mmCIF file of C-alpha atoms in Angstrom:
data_model
loop_
_atom_site.group_PDB
_atom_site.id
_atom_site.type_symbol
_atom_site.label_atom_id
_atom_site.label_comp_id
_atom_site.label_asym_id
_atom_site.label_seq_id
_atom_site.Cartn_x
_atom_site.Cartn_y
_atom_site.Cartn_z
ATOM 1 C CA MET D 1 55.656 31.089 6.542
ATOM 2 C CA ASP D 2 52.988 33.691 7.230
ATOM 3 C CA LYS D 3 50.979 32.782 4.105
ATOM 4 C CA ARG D 4 51.129 29.107 4.996
ATOM 5 C CA TYR D 5 49.663 29.694 8.485
ATOM 6 C CA ASN D 6 47.078 32.027 6.989
ATOM 7 C CA PHE D 7 46.032 29.259 4.546
ATOM 8 C CA ILE D 8 45.816 26.649 7.339
ATOM 9 C CA PHE D 9 43.861 29.063 9.562
ATOM 10 C CA ASN D 10 41.380 29.818 6.730
ATOM 11 C CA PHE D 11 41.023 26.111 5.888
ATOM 12 C CA VAL D 12 40.291 25.199 9.527
ATOM 13 C CA LEU D 13 37.883 28.137 9.840
ATOM 14 C CA ILE D 14 35.984 27.101 6.696
ATOM 15 C CA ALA D 15 35.880 23.452 7.836
ATOM 16 C CA LEU D 16 34.499 24.472 11.255
ATOM 17 C CA LEU D 17 31.965 26.747 9.590
ATOM 18 C CA ALA D 18 30.854 23.919 7.260
ATOM 19 C CA ILE D 19 30.525 21.483 10.176
ATOM 20 C CA SER D 20 28.507 23.973 12.230
ATOM 21 C CA MET D 21 26.236 24.761 9.259
ATOM 22 C CA GLN D 22 25.632 21.053 8.744
ATOM 23 C CA ALA D 23 24.743 20.617 12.416
ATOM 24 C CA PHE D 24 22.454 23.665 12.239
ATOM 25 C CA ALA D 25 20.768 22.332 9.092
ATOM 26 C CA ALA D 26 20.148 18.989 10.791
ATOM 27 C CA ASP D 27 18.307 20.827 13.582
ATOM 28 C CA VAL D 28 16.300 23.032 11.199
ATOM 29 C CA VAL D 29 15.215 20.401 8.649
ATOM 30 C CA PRO D 30 12.857 17.964 10.366
ATOM 31 C CA LYS D 31 13.433 14.273 9.798
ATOM 32 C CA LEU D 32 10.641 12.776 7.720
ATOM 33 C CA LYS D 33 8.622 9.914 9.202
ATOM 34 C CA GLU D 34 8.698 6.940 6.848
ATOM 35 C CA VAL D 35 5.244 5.508 6.158
ATOM 36 C CA SER D 36 4.521 2.578 3.867
ATOM 37 C CA VAL D 37 1.306 2.027 1.932
ATOM 38 C CA GLN D 38 0.417 -1.398 0.539
ATOM 39 C CA LEU D 39 -1.298 -0.965 -2.817
ATOM 40 C CA LYS D 40 -3.945 -3.505 -3.750
ATOM 41 C CA TRP D 41 -2.663 -3.923 -7.299
ATOM 42 C CA PHE D 42 0.307 -3.251 -9.545
ATOM 43 C CA HIS D 43 1.418 0.345 -10.059
ATOM 44 C CA GLN D 44 -1.169 1.929 -12.349
ATOM 45 C CA PHE D 45 -3.317 4.998 -12.885
ATOM 46 C CA GLN D 46 -5.765 4.251 -10.057
ATOM 47 C CA PHE D 47 -3.017 5.321 -7.617
ATOM 48 C CA ALA D 48 -2.238 8.567 -9.488
ATOM 49 C CA GLY D 49 -3.221 10.660 -6.471
ATOM 50 C CA PHE D 50 -0.418 9.081 -4.443
ATOM 51 C CA TYR D 51 2.140 9.543 -7.216
ATOM 52 C CA ALA D 52 1.145 13.192 -7.673
ATOM 53 C CA ALA D 53 1.210 13.919 -3.927
ATOM 54 C CA ILE D 54 4.706 12.420 -3.670
ATOM 55 C CA GLU D 55 6.021 14.303 -6.720
ATOM 56 C CA GLN D 56 4.482 17.616 -5.674
ATOM 57 C CA GLY D 57 5.812 17.355 -2.127
ATOM 58 C CA TYR D 58 2.518 17.219 -0.229
ATOM 59 C CA PHE D 59 3.619 14.313 1.935
ATOM 60 C CA THR D 60 7.019 15.924 2.553
ATOM 61 C CA GLU D 61 5.269 19.116 3.708
ATOM 62 C CA ALA D 62 3.316 16.948 6.147
ATOM 63 C CA GLY D 63 6.576 15.432 7.431
ATOM 64 C CA LEU D 64 6.111 12.079 5.700
ATOM 65 C CA ASN D 65 8.291 9.995 3.420
ATOM 66 C CA VAL D 66 5.638 7.788 1.796
ATOM 67 C CA ILE D 67 6.788 4.461 0.357
ATOM 68 C CA LEU D 68 4.331 2.723 -1.985
ATOM 69 C CA ILE D 69 4.484 -1.085 -1.962
ATOM 70 C CA GLU D 70 3.244 -2.667 -5.176
ATOM 71 C CA GLY D 71 0.402 -5.136 -4.887
ATOM 72 C CA GLY D 72 -0.753 -7.868 -7.216
ATOM 73 C CA PRO D 73 -3.075 -10.847 -7.527
ATOM 74 C CA THR D 74 -1.455 -12.746 -4.648
ATOM 75 C CA ILE D 75 -1.051 -9.788 -2.267
ATOM 76 C CA LYS D 76 -3.421 -9.715 0.693
ATOM 77 C CA VAL D 77 -3.535 -6.108 1.837
ATOM 78 C CA THR D 78 -5.007 -6.885 5.261
ATOM 79 C CA GLU D 79 -2.203 -9.370 6.005
ATOM 80 C CA SER D 80 0.413 -6.864 4.853
ATOM 81 C CA VAL D 81 -0.920 -4.262 7.279
ATOM 82 C CA THR D 82 -1.601 -6.550 10.241
ATOM 83 C CA SER D 83 1.832 -8.188 9.920
ATOM 84 C CA GLY D 84 3.539 -4.781 10.042
ATOM 85 C CA LYS D 85 4.919 -4.895 6.494
ATOM 86 C CA ALA D 86 2.938 -1.700 5.809
ATOM 87 C CA GLU D 87 1.336 0.904 8.053
ATOM 88 C CA PHE D 88 -1.527 1.544 5.631
ATOM 89 C CA GLY D 89 -3.218 -0.350 2.818
ATOM 90 C CA ILE D 90 -5.550 0.341 -0.057
ATOM 91 C CA GLY D 91 -8.408 -2.115 0.136
ATOM 92 C CA ASN D 92 -12.007 -2.607 -0.839
ATOM 93 C CA SER D 93 -15.220 -3.810 0.738
ATOM 94 C CA SER D 94 -13.613 -7.124 1.678
ATOM 95 C CA LEU D 95 -12.001 -5.229 4.566
ATOM 96 C CA LEU D 96 -15.386 -5.397 6.276
ATOM 97 C CA ILE D 97 -15.279 -9.184 6.016
ATOM 98 C CA ASP D 98 -11.678 -9.263 7.284
ATOM 99 C CA TYR D 99 -12.644 -7.021 10.216
ATOM 100 C CA ASN D 100 -15.665 -9.195 10.979
ATOM 101 C CA ASN D 101 -13.355 -12.236 10.960
ATOM 102 C CA GLY D 102 -11.182 -10.668 13.674
ATOM 103 C CA SER D 103 -8.503 -8.704 11.793
ATOM 104 C CA LYS D 104 -7.227 -5.798 13.874
ATOM 105 C CA ILE D 105 -7.686 -3.115 11.229
ATOM 106 C CA VAL D 106 -9.213 0.351 11.146
ATOM 107 C CA ALA D 107 -10.778 2.052 8.121
ATOM 108 C CA VAL D 108 -9.143 5.473 7.850
ATOM 109 C CA ALA D 109 -11.025 6.797 4.812
ATOM 110 C CA THR D 110 -13.809 5.677 2.531
ATOM 111 C CA LEU D 111 -13.382 7.178 -0.902
ATOM 112 C CA PHE D 112 -16.273 5.493 -2.738
ATOM 113 C CA GLN D 113 -19.810 5.325 -1.464
ATOM 114 C CA HIS D 114 -20.702 2.980 -4.319
ATOM 115 C CA SER D 115 -18.586 0.102 -5.502
ATOM 116 C CA PRO D 116 -16.508 0.853 -8.618
ATOM 117 C CA SER D 117 -16.589 -2.878 -9.469
ATOM 118 C CA ILE D 118 -18.629 -3.946 -12.480
ATOM 119 C CA ILE D 119 -19.484 -7.043 -14.491
ATOM 120 C CA LEU D 120 -18.924 -6.861 -18.234
ATOM 121 C CA ALA D 121 -20.069 -9.355 -20.856
ATOM 122 C CA ARG D 122 -19.905 -9.315 -24.622
ATOM 123 C CA ARG D 123 -23.178 -8.570 -26.375
ATOM 124 C CA ASP D 124 -24.798 -11.944 -26.873
ATOM 125 C CA GLU D 125 -28.377 -13.140 -27.356
ATOM 126 C CA THR D 126 -27.880 -15.700 -24.571
ATOM 127 C CA ILE D 127 -26.832 -13.116 -21.961
ATOM 128 C CA ARG D 128 -29.723 -10.781 -21.194
ATOM 129 C CA THR D 129 -29.668 -10.723 -17.386
ATOM 130 C CA VAL D 130 -27.113 -11.401 -14.695
ATOM 131 C CA LYS D 131 -28.836 -14.741 -14.027
ATOM 132 C CA ASP D 132 -27.720 -15.811 -17.527
ATOM 133 C CA LEU D 133 -24.136 -15.977 -16.212
ATOM 134 C CA GLU D 134 -24.891 -19.299 -14.510
ATOM 135 C CA GLY D 135 -22.924 -22.103 -16.136
ATOM 136 C CA ARG D 136 -20.378 -19.637 -17.531
ATOM 137 C CA THR D 137 -16.848 -18.731 -16.582
ATOM 138 C CA ILE D 138 -16.361 -15.301 -15.063
ATOM 139 C CA MET D 139 -13.137 -13.594 -14.044
ATOM 140 C CA GLY D 140 -12.696 -11.583 -10.894
ATOM 141 C CA LYS D 141 -10.085 -10.424 -8.427
ATOM 142 C CA LEU D 142 -9.392 -12.206 -5.173
ATOM 143 C CA TYR D 143 -11.325 -9.738 -2.999
ATOM 144 C CA THR D 144 -14.556 -9.037 -4.864
ATOM 145 C CA ALA D 145 -16.996 -9.586 -2.027
ATOM 146 C CA GLU D 146 -19.346 -6.884 -3.259
ATOM 147 C CA LEU D 147 -19.664 -8.590 -6.667
ATOM 148 C CA MET D 148 -20.327 -11.988 -5.111
ATOM 149 C CA THR D 149 -22.926 -10.373 -2.858
ATOM 150 C CA TYR D 150 -24.522 -8.649 -5.846
ATOM 151 C CA LEU D 151 -24.701 -11.927 -7.776
ATOM 152 C CA LYS D 152 -26.204 -13.727 -4.794
ATOM 153 C CA VAL D 153 -28.822 -11.004 -4.210
ATOM 154 C CA ALA D 154 -29.651 -11.083 -7.948
ATOM 155 C CA GLY D 155 -30.514 -14.777 -7.566
ATOM 156 C CA VAL D 156 -27.436 -16.244 -9.250
ATOM 157 C CA ASP D 157 -26.457 -19.664 -7.940
ATOM 158 C CA LEU D 158 -22.765 -19.090 -7.183
ATOM 159 C CA LYS D 159 -22.098 -22.832 -7.345
ATOM 160 C CA LYS D 160 -23.055 -22.726 -11.037
ATOM 161 C CA LEU D 161 -20.304 -20.188 -11.852
ATOM 162 C CA ASN D 162 -16.837 -21.169 -12.994
#
């Protein structure tokens, strides 16, 4: 009988110790604040800094659990942020247009002082200047305001572009 009570006593003691350690750990380990970031495109290398910061624990050290939301050609980052789907978004210069049109957004960081957007064309005798793009089909992303502005300033008639 003595061994049986000793076993029960030790079991209860260990259980109470485990419960108290769990309660102590809950007080010591801070709860991470969940933050979502709307990416402007599909998961790819341009977001490597986010992936690395998550993997290396930088956001965790800052008390954040960062959730990356994949973008794509139909995703409107400004709408995702203003609707509350995401707290932050990765955008481009079109954010200035959205802001000017009344969107309640704030630019937190500007990482490029020059646009990374470019226009590429195959080497061709008929394409020597940007004005030679008139009457041709070009491909661009939904929010490429800086490219449209560049074309307009360069004298390209935007109505003549497909």
